[in-house]
Coordinates of C-alpha atoms in Angstrom, one line a residue:
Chain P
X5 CA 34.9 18.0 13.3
X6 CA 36.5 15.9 16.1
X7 CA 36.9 17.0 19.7
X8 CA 37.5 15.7 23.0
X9 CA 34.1 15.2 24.5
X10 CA 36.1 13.9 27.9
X11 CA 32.8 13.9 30.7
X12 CA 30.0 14.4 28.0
X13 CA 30.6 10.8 26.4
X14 CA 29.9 8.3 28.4
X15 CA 26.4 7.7 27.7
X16 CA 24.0 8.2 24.7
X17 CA 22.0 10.1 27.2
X18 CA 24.5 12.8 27.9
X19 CA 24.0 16.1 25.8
X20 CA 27.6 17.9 25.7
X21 CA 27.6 21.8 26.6
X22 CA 27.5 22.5 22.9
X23 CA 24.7 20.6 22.4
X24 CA 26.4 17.1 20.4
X25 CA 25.8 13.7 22.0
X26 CA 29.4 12.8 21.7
X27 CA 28.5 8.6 21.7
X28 CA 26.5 8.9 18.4
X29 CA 29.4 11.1 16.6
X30 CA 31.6 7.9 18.1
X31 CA 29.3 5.4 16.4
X32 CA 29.6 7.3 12.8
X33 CA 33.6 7.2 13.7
X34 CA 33.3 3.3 13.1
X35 CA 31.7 3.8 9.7
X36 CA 34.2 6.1 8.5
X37 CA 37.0 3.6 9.6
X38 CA 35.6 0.6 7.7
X39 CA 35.5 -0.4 3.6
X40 CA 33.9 1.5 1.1
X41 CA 30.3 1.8 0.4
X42 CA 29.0 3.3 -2.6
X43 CA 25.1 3.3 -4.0
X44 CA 24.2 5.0 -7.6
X45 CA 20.8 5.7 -8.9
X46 CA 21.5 5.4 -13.0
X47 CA 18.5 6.2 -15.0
X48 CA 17.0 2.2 -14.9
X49 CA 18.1 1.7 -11.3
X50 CA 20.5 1.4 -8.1
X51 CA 24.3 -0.3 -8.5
X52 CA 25.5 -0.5 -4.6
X53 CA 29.0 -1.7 -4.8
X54 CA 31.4 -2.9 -1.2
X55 CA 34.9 -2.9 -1.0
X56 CA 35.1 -5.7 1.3
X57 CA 38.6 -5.5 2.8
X58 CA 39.7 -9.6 3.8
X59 CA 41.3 -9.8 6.7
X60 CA 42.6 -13.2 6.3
X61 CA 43.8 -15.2 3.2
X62 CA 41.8 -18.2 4.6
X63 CA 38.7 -16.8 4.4
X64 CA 36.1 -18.5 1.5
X65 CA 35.8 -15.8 -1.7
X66 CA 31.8 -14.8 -1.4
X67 CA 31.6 -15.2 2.6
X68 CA 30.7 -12.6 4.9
X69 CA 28.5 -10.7 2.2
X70 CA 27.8 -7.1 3.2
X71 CA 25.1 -6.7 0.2
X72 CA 21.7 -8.0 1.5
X73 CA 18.4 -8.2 0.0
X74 CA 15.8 -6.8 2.2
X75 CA 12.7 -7.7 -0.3
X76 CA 12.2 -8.4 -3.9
X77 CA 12.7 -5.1 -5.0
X78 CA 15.5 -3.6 -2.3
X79 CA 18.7 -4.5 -0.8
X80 CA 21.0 -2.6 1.4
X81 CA 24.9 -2.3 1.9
X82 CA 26.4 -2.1 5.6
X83 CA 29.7 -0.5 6.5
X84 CA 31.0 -0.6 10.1
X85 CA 30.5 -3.4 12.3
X86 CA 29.0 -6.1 10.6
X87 CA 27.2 -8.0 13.2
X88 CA 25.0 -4.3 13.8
X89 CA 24.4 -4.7 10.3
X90 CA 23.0 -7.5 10.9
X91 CA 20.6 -6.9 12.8
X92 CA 19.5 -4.0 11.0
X93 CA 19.0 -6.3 8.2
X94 CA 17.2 -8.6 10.2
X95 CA 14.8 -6.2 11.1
X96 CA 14.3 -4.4 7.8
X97 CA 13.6 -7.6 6.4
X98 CA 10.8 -7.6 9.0
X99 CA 9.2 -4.7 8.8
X100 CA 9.0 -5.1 4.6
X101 CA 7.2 -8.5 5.1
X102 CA 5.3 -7.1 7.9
X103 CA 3.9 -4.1 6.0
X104 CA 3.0 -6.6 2.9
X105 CA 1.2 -8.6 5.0
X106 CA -0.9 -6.3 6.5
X107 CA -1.2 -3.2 3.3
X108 CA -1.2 -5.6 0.5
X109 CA 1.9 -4.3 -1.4
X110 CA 5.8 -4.3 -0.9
X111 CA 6.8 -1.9 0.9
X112 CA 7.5 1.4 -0.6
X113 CA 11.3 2.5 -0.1
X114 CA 10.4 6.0 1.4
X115 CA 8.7 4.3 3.9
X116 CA 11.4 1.2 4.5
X117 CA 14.1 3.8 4.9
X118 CA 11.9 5.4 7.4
X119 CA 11.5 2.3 9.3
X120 CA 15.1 1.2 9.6
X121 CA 16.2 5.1 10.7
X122 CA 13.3 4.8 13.4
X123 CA 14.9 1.7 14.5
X124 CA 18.5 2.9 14.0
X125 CA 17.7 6.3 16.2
X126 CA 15.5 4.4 19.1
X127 CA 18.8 2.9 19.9
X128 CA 20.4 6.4 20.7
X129 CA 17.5 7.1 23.3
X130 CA 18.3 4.3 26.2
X131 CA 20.6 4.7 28.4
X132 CA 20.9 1.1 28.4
X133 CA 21.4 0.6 24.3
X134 CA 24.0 1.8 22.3
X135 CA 24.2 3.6 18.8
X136 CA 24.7 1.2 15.7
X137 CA 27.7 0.8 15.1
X138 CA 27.1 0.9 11.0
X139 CA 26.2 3.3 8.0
X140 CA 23.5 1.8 5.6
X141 CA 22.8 2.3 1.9
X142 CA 19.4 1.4 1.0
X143 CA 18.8 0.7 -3.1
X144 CA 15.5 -0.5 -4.1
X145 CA 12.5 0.2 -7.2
X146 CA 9.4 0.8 -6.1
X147 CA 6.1 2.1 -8.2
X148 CA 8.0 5.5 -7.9
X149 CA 11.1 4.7 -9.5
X150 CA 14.5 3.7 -7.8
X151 CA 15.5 5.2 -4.9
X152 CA 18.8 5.7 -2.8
X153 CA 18.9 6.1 1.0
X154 CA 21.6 6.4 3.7
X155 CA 20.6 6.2 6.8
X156 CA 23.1 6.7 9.5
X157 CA 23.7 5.5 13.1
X158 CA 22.2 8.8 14.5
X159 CA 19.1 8.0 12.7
X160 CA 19.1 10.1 9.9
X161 CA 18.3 9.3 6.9
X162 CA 18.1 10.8 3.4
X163 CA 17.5 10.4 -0.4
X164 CA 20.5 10.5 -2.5
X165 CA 21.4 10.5 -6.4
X166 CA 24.9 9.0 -5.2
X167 CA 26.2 8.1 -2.1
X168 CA 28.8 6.9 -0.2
X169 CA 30.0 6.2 3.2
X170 CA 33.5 4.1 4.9
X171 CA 37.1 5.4 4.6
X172 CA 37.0 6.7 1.0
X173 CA 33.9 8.4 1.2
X174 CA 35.5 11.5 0.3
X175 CA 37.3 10.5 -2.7
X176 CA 34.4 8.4 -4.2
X177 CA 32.1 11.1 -3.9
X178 CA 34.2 13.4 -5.8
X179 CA 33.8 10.5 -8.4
X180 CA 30.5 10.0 -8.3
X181 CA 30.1 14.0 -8.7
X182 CA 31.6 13.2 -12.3
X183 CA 29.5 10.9 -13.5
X184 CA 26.3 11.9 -15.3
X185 CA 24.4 9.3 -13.5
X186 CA 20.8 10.7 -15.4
X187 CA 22.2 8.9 -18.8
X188 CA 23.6 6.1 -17.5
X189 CA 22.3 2.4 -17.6
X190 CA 22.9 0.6 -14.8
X191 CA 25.0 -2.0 -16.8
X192 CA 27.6 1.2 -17.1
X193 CA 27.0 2.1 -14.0
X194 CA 28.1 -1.1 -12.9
X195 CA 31.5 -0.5 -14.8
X196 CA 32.0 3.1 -13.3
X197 CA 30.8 2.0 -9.3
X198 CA 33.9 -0.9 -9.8
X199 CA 36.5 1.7 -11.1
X200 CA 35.7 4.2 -8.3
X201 CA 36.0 1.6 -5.6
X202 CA 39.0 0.0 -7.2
X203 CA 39.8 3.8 -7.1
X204 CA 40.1 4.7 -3.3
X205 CA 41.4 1.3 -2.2
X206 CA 44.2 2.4 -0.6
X207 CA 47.0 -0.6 -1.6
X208 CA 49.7 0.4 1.4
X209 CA 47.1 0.7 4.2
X210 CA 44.7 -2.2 3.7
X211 CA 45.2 -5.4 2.9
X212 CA 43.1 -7.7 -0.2
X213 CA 39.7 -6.9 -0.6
X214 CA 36.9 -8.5 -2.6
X215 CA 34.4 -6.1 -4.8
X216 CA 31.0 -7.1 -4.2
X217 CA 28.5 -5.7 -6.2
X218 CA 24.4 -5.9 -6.6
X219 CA 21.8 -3.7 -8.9
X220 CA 17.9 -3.5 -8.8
X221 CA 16.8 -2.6 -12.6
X222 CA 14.9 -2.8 -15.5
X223 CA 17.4 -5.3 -16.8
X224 CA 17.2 -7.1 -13.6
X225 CA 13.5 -7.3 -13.8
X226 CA 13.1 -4.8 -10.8
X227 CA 14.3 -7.3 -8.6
X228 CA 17.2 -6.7 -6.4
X229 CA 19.8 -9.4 -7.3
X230 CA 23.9 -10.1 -7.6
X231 CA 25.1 -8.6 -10.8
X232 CA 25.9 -11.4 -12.8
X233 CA 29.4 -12.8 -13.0
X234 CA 30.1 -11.5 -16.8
X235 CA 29.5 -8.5 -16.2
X236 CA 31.7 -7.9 -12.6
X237 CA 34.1 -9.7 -14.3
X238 CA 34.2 -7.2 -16.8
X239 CA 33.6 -4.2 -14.2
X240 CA 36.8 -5.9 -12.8
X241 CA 38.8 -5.7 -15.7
X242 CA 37.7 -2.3 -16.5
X243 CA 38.5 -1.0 -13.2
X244 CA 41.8 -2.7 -13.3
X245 CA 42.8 -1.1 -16.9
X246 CA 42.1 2.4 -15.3
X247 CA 44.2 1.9 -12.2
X248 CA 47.1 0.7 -14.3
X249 CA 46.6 3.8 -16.7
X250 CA 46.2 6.6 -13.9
X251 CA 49.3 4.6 -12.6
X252 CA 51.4 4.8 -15.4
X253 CA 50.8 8.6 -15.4
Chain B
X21 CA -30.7 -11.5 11.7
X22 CA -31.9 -13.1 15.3
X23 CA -34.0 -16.5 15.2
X24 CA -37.5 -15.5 15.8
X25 CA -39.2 -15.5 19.2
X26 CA -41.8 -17.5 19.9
X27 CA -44.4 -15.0 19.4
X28 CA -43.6 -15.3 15.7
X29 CA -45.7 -18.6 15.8
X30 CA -48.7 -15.6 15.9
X31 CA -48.6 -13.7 12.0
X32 CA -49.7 -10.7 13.4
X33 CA -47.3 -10.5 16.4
X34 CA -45.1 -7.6 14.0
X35 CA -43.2 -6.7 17.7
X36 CA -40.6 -9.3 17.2
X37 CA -39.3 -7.7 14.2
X38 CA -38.4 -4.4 16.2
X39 CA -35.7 -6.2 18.2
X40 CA -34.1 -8.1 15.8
X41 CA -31.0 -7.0 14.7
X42 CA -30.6 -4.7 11.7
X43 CA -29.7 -6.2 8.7
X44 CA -29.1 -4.9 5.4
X45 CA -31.0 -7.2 2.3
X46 CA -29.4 -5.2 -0.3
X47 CA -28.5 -5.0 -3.5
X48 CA -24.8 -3.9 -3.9
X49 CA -22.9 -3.0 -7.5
X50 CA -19.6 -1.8 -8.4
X51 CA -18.6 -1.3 -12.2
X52 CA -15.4 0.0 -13.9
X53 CA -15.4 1.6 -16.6
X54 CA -13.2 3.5 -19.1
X55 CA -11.4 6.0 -16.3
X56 CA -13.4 5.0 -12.9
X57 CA -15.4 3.0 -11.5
X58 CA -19.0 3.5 -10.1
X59 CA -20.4 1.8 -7.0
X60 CA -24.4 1.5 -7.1
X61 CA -26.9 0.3 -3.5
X62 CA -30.1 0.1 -3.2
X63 CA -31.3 2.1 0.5
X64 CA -33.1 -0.6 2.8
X65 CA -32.4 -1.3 6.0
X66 CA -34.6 -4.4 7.2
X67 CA -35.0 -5.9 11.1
X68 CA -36.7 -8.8 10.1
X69 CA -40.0 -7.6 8.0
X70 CA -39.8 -4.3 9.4
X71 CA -38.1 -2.0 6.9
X72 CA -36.0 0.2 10.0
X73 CA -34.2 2.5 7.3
X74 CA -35.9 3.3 4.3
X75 CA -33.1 6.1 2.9
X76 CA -30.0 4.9 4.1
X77 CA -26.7 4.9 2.5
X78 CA -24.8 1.8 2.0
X79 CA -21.8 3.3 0.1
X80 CA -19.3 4.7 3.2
X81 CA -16.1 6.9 2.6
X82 CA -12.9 5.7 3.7
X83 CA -10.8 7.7 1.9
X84 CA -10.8 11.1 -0.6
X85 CA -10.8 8.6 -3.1
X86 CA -12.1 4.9 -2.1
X87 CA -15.5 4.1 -1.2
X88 CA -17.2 1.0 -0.1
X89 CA -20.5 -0.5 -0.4
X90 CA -21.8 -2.5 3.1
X91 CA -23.6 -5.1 2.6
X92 CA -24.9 -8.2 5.4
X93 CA -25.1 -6.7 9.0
X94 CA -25.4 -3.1 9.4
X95 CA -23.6 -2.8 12.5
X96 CA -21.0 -4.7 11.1
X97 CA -20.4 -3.4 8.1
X98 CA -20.2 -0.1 9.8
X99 CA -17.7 -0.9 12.4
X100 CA -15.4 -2.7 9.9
X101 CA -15.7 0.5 7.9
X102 CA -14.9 2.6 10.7
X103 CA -12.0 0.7 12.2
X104 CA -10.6 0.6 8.1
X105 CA -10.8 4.3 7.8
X106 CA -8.6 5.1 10.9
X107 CA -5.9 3.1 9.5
X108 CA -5.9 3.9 6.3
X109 CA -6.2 7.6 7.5
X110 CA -2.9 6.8 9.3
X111 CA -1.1 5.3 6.3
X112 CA -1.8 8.3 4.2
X113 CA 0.0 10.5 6.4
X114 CA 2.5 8.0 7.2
X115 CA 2.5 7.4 3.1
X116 CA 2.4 11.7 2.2
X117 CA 0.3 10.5 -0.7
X118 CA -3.1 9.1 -0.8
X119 CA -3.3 5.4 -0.1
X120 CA -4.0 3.5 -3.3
X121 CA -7.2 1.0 -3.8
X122 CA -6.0 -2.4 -3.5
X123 CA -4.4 -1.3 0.7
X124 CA -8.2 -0.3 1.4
X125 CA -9.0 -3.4 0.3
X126 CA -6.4 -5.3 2.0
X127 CA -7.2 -4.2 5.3
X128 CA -10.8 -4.5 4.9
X129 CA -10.3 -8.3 3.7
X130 CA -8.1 -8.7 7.2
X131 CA -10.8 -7.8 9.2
X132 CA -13.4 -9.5 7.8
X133 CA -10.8 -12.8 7.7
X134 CA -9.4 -12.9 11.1
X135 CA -12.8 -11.9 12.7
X136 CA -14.7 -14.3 10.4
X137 CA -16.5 -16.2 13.5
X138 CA -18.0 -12.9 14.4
X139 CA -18.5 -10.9 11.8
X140 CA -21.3 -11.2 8.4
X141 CA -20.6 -8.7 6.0
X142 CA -20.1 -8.2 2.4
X143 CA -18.5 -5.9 0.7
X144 CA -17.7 -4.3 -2.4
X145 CA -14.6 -1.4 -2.6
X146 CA -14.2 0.9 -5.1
X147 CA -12.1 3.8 -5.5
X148 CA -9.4 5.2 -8.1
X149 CA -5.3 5.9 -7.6
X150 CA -2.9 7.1 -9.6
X151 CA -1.0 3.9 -10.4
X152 CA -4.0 1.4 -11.3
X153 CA -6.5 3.8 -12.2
X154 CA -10.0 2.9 -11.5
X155 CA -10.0 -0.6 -9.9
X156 CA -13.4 -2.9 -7.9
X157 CA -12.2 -5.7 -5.2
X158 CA -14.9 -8.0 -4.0
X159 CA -14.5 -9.3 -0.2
X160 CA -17.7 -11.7 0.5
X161 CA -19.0 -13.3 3.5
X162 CA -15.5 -15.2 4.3
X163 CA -12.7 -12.7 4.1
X164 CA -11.6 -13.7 0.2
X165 CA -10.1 -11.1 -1.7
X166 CA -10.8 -10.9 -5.6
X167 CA -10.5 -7.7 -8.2
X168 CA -13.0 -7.8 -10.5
X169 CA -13.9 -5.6 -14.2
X170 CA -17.6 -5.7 -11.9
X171 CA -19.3 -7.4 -9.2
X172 CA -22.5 -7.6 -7.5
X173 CA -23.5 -8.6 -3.8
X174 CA -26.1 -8.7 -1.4
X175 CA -29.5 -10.8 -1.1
X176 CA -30.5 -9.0 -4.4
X177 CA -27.9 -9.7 -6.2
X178 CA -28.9 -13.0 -6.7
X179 CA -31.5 -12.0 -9.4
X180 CA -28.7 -10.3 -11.1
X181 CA -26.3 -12.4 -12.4
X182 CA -28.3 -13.6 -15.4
X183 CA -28.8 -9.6 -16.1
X184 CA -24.8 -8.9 -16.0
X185 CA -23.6 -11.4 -18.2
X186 CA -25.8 -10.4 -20.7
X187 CA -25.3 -6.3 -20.1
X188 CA -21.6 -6.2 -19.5
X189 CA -19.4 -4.9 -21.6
X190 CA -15.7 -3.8 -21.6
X191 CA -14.7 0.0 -22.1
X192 CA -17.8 1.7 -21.4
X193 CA -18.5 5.0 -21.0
X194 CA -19.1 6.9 -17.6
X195 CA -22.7 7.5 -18.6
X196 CA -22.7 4.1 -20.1
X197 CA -21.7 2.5 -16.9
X198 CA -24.5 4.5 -14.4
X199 CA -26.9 3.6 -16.5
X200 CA -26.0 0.3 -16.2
X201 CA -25.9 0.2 -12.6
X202 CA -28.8 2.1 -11.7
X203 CA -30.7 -0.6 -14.2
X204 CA -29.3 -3.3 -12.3
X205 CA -30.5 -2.0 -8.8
X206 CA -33.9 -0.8 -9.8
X207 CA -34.7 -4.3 -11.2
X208 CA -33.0 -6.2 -8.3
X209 CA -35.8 -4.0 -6.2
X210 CA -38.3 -5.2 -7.9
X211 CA -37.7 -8.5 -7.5
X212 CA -36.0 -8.8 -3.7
X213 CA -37.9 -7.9 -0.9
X214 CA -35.2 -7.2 1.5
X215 CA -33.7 -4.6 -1.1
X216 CA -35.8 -1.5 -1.9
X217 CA -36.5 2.6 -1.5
X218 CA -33.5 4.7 -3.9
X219 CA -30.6 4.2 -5.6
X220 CA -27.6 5.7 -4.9
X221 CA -24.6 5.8 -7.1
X222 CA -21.0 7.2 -6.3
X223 CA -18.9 7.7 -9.3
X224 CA -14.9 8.0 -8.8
X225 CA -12.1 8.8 -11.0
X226 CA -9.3 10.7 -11.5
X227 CA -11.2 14.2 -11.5
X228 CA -12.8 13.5 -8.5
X229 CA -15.8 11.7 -6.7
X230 CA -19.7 12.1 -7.8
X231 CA -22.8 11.4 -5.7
X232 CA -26.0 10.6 -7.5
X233 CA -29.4 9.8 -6.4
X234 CA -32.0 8.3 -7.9
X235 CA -35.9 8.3 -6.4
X236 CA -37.8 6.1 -6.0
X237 CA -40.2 7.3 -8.4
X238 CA -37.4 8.1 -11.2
X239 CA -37.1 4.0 -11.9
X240 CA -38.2 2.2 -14.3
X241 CA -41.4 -0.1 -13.9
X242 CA -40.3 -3.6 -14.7
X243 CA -42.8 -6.6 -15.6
X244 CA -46.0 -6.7 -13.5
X245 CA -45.4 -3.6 -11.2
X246 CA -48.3 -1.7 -10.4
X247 CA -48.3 1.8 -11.6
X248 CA -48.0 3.9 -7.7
X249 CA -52.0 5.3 -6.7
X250 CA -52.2 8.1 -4.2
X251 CA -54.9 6.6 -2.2
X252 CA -58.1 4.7 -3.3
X253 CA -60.2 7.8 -3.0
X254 CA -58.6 9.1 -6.3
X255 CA -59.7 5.8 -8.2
X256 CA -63.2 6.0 -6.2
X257 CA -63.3 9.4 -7.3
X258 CA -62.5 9.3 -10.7
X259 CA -64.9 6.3 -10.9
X260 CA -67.5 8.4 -9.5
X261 CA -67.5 11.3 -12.4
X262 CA -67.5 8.3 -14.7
X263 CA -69.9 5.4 -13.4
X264 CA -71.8 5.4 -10.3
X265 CA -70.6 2.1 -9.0
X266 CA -67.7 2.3 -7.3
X267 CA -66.7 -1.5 -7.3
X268 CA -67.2 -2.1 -10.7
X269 CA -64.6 0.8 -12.1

């Protein structure tokens, strides 16, 4: 789908004679060129997993998490330029307190997924703003169940049974088609998200990269938490056995 | 209510009442019971001794599903009401589902809170959702929040307590619980002169909303209550076919 948009894309505020705004399709270019996100809803809950490529041997295992909690219940997952994502972050965090405060109850994650695609798309209005530079997967149990949003940076935003965004989008959805994610716990899901991201790291292009992983679940109490070490471990090891076996094909 | 004028130093001067502002003695109730809940008031409106409203209605609509009874200041109450139902009018379109109990409640308890220095009102919500059934919060004078099985308010409410924890019971019926209520409000009449006229009871659950009434002349008689007399003519009258002396009946 990508043209030249030479004239049409220097502002957000310039439509292009076939009616795309050529900055925002720019913006979604940096998601697609950054790690891995993927989100699953299993039948107890979300797994959102990040391959979080290291660009430097010297960085601290752990640092520079890309999996934050947003509220008890939620988290969310950012690919593309992490610093947008933080801010995103920052303001979803916001507007979950803010709507306990004044309603009574945590947010519902319809309505936090609405919020933080409002917020995303006002920045594609102003001439004077630009798009988001990230793609964000939204995981969280509310009364309703657990639910699984993207929103991207033109603002969009919709419900998913899987999901994934970054470089090896493509190939993990395939993946995730496979799966029968209505019988599976999240503790398997766990062990299937690790294989499929271990799955599409490409070895020759990128360099290390850390798996991080988080769940909101029955087992977890329907909070959004880390998934404990035991069991990433063991998603590691898993996911390492089924790379070596598909390699030895 | 308004400190009386000075020409309240005169019994007879009844003129001071007219200005003062309305108030609502009241007797205020709201039950749950096995599938609902069922909010019970009394219908006097007082300025002062002067009974401005003898038929109001003290239970107020803020949703399809959530009612409140208004107790303390009229003007208040009704204000508080009105600003609570706009929001909560928003949120349920925001929500695409109707807004559950305890946000009513939330937002009604914010109000009366923050405003606190300005505002006198008691109140009693009751409604029924989906996820917590049929459910009563209590917000009194100074913005507290508390979900109660029942709960009574108002200046009659007073004579009521002692009535309550001997009458209540867990898992009653729908029937059981009006009868209850309507009990309850005819003897707090009785005995509070700032609470009097019907009894109107709303009845909520998952099958809909009811509206009773109750005249005046359908309650019970309690201790020393005179039986109601048309006019003395009828007693002078009747006398008359009996005895000729029409003091001495």
């Amino acid at each position: 789908m990508s043209s030249i948009g030479t004239g049409y894309d220097l502002s957000v505020t310039t439509f292009s004679p076939d009616g795309r705004v050529f900055q925002i399709e720019y913006a979604a270019k940096a998601v697609d060129n950054s790690g891995t996100v993927v989100g699953i809803k299993c039948k107890d809950g979300i797994v959102l997993a990040v391959e979080k490529l290291i660009p430097s041997k010297m960085m601290l295992a752990g640092s520079n998490r890309r999996i934050h909690a947003v509220h008890r219940h939620s988290g969310m997952a950012v690919s593309g330029l992490a610093a947008d994502g933080r801010q995103i972050v920052a303001r979803a965090k916001s507007e979950a307190t803010n709507y306990e405060r004044i309603y009574g109850e945590p947010i519902p994650v319809k309505e936090l997924a609405d919020r933080v695609a409002s917020y995303v798309h006002l920045c594609t209005l102003y001439w004077w703003l630009r798009p988001f530079g990230c793609g964000i997967i939204i995981g969280g149990y509310d009364r309703d169940g657990p639910q699984l949003y993207i929103v991207e940076p033109s603002g969009v935003s919709y419900r998913y049974f899987g999901a994934a965004i970054g470089k090896g989008r493509q190939a993990a959805k395939t993946e995730i088609e496979k799966l029968k994610l209505s019988e599976l716990t999240c503790r398997q899901g766990v062990i299937e998200v690790a294989k499929i991201i271990y799955g599409v790291h490409d070895e020759a292009k990128d360099k290390a990269f850390e798996l991080e992983l988080s769940w909101v679940c029955e087992e977890s109490n329907r909070q959004h938490q880390k998934v404990p070490e035991d069991l990433v471990e063991a998603a590691k090891a898993a996911a390492q056995a089924a790379l070596e076996e598909m390699d030895a094909d | 209510m308004a400190p009386p004028l000075a020409q309240s130093s005169n019994p007879f001067a009844m003129d001071s009442d007219l200005n003062d502002p309305h108030s609502m003695g009241t007797t205020i109730i709201g039950v749950t019971y096995e599938g609902g809940v069922v909010l019970g008031a009394d219908s006097r409106t007082s300025t002062g001794m002067y009974v401005a409203n003898r038929a109001s209605d003290k239970i107020t609509q803020l949703t399809d599903n959530i009612y409140v009874c208004r107790s303390g200041s009229a003007a208040d109450s009704q204000i508080v009401s009105d600003y609570v139902r706009y929001f909560l009018h928003q949120h349920t379109i925001q929500l695409g589902q109707p807004a559950t109990v305890k946000v009513a409640a939330n937002l009604l308890r914010l109000f009366s809170y923050q405003n606190k220095n300005m505002l006198q009102t008691g109140l009693i919500v009751g409604g029924w959702d989906k996820y917590e059934g049929g459910q009563i919060y209590s917000i009194p004078l100074g913005g507290t929040i508390l979900r109660q099985p029942f709960t009574i308010g108002g200046s009659g409410s007073s004579y009521l307590y002692g009535f309550f924890d001997q009458a209540w019971k867990e898992g009653m019926s729908k029937d059981e619980a009006e009868k209850l209520v309507v009990k309850a409000v005819s003897l707090a009449i009785a005995r509070d002169g700032a609470s009097g006229g019907v009894v109107r009871t709303v009845v909520i659950n998952g099958d809909g909303v009811r509206r009773n009434f109750y005249s005046g002349d359908s309650l019970p008689l309690w201790h020393e209550e005179l039986e109601p007399r048309n006019s003395l003519l009828d007693i002078l009258s009747a006398a008359a076919a009996t005895s000729p002396d029409p003091m001495n009946i």
